[in-house]
PDB file of N, CA and C in Angstrom:
ATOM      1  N   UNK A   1     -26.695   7.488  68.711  1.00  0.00           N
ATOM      2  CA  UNK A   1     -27.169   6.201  68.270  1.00  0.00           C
ATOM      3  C   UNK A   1     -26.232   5.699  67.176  1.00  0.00           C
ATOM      4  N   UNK A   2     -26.145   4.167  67.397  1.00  0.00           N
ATOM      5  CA  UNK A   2     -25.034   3.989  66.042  1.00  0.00           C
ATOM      6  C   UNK A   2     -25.710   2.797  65.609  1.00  0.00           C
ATOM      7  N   UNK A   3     -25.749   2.814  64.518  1.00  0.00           N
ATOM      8  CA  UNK A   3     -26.639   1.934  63.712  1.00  0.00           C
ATOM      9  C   UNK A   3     -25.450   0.691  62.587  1.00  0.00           C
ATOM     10  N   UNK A   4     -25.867  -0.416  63.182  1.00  0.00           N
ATOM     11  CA  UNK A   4     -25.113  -1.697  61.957  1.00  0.00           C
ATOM     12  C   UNK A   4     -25.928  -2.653  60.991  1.00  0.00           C
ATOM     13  N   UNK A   5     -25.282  -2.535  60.215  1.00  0.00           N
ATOM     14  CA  UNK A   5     -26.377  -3.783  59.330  1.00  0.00           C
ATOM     15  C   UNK A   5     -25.396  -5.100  58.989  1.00  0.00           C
ATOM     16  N   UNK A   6     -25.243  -5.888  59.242  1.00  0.00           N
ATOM     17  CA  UNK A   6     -24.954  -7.034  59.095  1.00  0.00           C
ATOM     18  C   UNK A   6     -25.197  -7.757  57.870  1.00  0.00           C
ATOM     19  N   UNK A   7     -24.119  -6.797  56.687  1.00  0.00           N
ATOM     20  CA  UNK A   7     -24.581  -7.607  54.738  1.00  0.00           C
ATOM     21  C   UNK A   7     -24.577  -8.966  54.566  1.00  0.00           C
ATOM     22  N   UNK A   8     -23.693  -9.701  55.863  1.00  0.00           N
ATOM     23  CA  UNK A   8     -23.933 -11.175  55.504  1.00  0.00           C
ATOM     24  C   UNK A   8     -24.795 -11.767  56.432  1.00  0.00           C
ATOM     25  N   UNK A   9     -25.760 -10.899  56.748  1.00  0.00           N
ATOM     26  CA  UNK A   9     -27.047 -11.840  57.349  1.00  0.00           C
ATOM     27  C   UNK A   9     -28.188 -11.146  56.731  1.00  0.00           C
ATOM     28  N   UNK A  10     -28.064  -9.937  55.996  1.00  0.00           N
ATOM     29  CA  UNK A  10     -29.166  -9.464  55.383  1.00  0.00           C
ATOM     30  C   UNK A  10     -29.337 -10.252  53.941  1.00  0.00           C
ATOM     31  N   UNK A  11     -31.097 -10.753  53.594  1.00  0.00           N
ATOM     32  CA  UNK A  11     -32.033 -11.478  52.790  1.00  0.00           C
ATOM     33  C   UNK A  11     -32.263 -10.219  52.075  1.00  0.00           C
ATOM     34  N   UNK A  12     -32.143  -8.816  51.953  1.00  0.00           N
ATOM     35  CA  UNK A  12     -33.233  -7.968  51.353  1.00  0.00           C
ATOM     36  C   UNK A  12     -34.624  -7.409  51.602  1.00  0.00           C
ATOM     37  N   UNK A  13     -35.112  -8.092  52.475  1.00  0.00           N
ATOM     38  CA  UNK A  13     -36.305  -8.245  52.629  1.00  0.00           C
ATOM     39  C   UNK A  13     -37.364  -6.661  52.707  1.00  0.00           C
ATOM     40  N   UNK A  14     -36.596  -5.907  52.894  1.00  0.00           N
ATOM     41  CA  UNK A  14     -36.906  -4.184  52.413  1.00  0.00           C
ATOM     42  C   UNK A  14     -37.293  -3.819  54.132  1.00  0.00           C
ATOM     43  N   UNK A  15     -37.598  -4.368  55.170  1.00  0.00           N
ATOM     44  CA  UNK A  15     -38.594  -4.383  56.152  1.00  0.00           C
ATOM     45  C   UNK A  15     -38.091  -2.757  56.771  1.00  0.00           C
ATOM     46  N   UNK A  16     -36.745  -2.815  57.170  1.00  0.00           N
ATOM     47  CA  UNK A  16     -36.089  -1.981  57.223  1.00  0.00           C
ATOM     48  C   UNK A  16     -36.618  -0.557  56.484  1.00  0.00           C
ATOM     49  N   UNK A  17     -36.247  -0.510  55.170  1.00  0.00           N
ATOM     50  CA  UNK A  17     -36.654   0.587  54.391  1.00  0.00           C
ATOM     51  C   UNK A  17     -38.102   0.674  54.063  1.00  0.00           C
ATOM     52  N   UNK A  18     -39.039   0.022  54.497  1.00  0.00           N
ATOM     53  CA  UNK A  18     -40.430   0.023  54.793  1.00  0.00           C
ATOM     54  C   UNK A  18     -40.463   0.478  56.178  1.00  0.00           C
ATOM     55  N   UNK A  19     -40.312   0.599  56.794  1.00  0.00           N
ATOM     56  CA  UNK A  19     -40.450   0.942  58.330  1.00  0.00           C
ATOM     57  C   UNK A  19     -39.821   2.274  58.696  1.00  0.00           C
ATOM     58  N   UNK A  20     -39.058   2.412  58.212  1.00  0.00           N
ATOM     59  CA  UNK A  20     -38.000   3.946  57.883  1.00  0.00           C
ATOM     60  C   UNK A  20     -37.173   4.045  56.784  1.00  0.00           C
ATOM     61  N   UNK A  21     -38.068   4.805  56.189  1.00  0.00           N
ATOM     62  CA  UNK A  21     -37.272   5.270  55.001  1.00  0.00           C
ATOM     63  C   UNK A  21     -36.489   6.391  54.886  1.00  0.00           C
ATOM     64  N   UNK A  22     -36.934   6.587  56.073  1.00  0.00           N
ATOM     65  CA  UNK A  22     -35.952   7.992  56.091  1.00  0.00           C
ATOM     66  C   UNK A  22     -34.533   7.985  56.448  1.00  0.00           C
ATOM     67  N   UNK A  23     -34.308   6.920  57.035  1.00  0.00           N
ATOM     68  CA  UNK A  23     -32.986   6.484  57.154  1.00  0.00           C
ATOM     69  C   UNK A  23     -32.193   5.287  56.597  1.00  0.00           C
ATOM     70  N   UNK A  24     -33.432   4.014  55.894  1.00  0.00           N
ATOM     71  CA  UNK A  24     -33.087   2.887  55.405  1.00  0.00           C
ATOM     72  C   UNK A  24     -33.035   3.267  54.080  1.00  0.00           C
ATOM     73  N   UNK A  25     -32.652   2.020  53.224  1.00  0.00           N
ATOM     74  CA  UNK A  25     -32.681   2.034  51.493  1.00  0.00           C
ATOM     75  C   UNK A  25     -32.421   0.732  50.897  1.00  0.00           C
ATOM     76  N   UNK A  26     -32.220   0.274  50.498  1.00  0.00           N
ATOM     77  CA  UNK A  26     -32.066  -0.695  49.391  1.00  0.00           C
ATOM     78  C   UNK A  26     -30.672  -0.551  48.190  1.00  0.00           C
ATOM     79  N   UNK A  27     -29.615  -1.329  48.336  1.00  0.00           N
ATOM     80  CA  UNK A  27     -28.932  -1.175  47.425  1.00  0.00           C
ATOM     81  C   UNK A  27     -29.233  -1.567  45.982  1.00  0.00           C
ATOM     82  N   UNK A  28     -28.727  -1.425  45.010  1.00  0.00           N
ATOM     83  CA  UNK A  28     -28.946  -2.342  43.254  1.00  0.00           C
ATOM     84  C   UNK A  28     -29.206  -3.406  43.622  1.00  0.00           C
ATOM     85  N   UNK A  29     -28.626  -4.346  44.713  1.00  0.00           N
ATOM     86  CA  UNK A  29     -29.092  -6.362  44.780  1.00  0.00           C
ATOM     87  C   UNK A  29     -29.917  -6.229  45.514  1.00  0.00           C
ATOM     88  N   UNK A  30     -30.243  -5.091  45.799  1.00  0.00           N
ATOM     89  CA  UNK A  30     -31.761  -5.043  47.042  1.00  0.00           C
ATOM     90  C   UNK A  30     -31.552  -5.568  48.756  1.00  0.00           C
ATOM     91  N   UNK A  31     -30.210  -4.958  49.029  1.00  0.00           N
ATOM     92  CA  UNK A  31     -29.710  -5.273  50.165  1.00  0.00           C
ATOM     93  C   UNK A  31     -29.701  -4.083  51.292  1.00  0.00           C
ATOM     94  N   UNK A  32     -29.963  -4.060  52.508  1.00  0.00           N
ATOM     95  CA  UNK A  32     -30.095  -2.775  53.117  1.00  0.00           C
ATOM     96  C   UNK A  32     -28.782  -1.887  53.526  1.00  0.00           C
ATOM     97  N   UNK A  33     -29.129  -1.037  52.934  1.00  0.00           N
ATOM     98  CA  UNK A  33     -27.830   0.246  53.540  1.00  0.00           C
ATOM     99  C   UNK A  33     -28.623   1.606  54.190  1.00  0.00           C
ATOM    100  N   UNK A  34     -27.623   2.375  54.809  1.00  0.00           N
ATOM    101  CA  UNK A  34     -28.454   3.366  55.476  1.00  0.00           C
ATOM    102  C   UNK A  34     -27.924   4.808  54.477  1.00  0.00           C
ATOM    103  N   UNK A  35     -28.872   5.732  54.311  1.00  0.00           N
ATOM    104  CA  UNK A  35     -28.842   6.420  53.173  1.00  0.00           C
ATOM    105  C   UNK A  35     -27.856   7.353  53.913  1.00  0.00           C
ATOM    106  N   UNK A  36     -27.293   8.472  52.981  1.00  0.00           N
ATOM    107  CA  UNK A  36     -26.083   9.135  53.287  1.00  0.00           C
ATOM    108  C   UNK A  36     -26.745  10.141  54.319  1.00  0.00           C
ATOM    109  N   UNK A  37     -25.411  10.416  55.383  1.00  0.00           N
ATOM    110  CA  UNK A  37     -26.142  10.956  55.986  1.00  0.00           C
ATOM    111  C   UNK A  37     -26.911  10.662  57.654  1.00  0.00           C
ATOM    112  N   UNK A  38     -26.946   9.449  57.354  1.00  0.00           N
ATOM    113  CA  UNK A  38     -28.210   9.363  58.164  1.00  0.00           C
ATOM    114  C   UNK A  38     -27.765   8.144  59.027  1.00  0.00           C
ATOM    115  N   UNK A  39     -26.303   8.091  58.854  1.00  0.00           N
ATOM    116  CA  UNK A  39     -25.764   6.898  60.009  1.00  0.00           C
ATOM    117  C   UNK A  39     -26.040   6.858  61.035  1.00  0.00           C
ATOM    118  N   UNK A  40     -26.666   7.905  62.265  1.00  0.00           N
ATOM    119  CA  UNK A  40     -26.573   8.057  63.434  1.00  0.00           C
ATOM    120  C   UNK A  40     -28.329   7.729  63.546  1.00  0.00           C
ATOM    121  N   UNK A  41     -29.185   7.654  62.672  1.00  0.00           N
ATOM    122  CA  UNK A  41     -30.572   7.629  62.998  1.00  0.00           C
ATOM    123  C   UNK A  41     -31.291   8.871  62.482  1.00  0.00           C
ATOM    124  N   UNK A  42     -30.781   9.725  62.465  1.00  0.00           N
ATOM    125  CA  UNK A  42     -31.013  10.872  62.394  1.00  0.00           C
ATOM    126  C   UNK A  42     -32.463  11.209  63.260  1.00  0.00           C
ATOM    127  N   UNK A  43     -32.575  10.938  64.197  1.00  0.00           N
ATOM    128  CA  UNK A  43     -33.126  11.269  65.518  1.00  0.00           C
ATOM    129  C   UNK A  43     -34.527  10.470  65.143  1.00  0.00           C
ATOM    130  N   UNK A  44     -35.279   9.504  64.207  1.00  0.00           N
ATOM    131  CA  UNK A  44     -35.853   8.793  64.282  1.00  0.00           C
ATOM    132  C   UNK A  44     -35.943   7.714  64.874  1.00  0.00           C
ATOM    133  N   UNK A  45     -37.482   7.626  65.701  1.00  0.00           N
ATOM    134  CA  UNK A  45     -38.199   7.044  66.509  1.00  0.00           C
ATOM    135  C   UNK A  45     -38.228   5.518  65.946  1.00  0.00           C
ATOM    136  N   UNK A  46     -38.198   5.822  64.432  1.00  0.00           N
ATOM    137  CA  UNK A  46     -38.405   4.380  63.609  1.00  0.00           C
ATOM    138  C   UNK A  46     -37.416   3.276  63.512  1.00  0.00           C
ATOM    139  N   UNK A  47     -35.994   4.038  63.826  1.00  0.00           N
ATOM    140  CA  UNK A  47     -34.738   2.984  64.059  1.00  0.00           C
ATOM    141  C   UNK A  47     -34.860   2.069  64.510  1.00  0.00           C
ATOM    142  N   UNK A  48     -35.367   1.686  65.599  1.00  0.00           N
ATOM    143  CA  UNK A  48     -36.023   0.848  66.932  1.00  0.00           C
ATOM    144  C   UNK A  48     -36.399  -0.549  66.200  1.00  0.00           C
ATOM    145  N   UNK A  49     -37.871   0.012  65.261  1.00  0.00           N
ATOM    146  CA  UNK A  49     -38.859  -0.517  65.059  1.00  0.00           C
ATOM    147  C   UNK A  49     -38.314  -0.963  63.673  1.00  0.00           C
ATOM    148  N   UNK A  50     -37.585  -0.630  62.557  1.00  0.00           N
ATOM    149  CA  UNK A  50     -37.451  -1.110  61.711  1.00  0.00           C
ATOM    150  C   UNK A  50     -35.873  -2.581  62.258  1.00  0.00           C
ATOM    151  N   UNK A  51     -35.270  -2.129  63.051  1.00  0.00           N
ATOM    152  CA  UNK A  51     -34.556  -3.478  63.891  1.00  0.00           C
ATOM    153  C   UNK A  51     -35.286  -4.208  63.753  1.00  0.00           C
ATOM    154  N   UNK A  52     -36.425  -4.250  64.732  1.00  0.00           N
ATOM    155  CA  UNK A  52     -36.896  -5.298  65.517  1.00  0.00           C
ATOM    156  C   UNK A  52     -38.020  -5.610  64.214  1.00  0.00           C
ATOM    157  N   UNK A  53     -38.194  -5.343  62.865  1.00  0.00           N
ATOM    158  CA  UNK A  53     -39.021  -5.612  61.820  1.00  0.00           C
ATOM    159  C   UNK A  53     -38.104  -6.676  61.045  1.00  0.00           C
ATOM    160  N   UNK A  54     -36.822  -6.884  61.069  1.00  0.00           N
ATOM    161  CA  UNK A  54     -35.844  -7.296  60.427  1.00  0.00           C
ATOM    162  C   UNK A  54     -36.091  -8.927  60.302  1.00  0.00           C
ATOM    163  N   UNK A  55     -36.098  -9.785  59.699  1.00  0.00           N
ATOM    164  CA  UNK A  55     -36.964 -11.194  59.440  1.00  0.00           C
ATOM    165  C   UNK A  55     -35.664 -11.821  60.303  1.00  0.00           C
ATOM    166  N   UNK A  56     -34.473 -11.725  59.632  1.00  0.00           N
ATOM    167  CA  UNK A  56     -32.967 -12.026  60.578  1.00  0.00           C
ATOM    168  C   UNK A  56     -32.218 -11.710  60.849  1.00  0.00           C
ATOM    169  N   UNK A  57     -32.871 -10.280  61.612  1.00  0.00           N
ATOM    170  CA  UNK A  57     -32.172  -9.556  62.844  1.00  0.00           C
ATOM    171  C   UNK A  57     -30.863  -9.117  62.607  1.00  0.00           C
ATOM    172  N   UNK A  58     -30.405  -8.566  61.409  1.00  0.00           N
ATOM    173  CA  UNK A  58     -29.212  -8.220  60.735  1.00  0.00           C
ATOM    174  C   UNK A  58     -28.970  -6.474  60.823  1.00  0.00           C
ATOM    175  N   UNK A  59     -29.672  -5.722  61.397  1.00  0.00           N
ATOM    176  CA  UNK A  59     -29.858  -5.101  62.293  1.00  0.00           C
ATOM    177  C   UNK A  59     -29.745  -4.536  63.833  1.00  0.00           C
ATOM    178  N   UNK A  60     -28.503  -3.693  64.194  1.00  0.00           N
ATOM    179  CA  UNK A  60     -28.455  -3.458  65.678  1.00  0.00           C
ATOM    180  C   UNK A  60     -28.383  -2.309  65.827  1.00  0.00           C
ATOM    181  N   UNK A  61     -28.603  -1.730  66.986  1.00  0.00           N
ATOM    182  CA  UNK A  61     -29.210  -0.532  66.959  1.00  0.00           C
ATOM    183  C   UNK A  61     -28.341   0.147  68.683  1.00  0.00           C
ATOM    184  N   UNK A  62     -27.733   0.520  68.756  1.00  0.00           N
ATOM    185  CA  UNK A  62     -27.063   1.227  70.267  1.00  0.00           C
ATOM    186  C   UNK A  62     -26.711   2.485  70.881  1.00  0.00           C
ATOM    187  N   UNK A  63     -27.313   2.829  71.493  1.00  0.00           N
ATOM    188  CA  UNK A  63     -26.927   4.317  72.306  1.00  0.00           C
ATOM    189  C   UNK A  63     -25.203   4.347  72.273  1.00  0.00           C
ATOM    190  N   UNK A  64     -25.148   5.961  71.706  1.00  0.00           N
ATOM    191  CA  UNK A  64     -23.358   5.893  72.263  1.00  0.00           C
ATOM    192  C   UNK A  64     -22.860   7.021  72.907  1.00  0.00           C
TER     193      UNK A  64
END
């Protein structure tokens, strides 16, 4: 799984790191990054669902 976040379409909005925290986070401006480590998903179900939680879809998510 390879996971992108798109910093110039991400608002902050946390939805991401509310939905999986186990792989999402919040930078200092409150912008989403994926915590160390954990670029690939780290085999969470929640990857999916914190995408598709994303207010503007700054978030993609792909089998590789």
């Amino acid at each position: 799984m390879h996971i992108d976040i798109d910093t110039g379409v991400c608002i902050g909005a946390g939805q991401c790191a509310l939905t999986a925290p186990g792989v999402f986070t919040q930078d200092d401006d409150g912008f989403s990054e994926l915590l160390p480590g954990r670029e690939d998903g780290a085999g969470s179900a929640l990857v999916r669902e914190a995408a598709r939680a994303c207010p503007v879809s700054a978030i993609s998510v792909r089998e590789e």
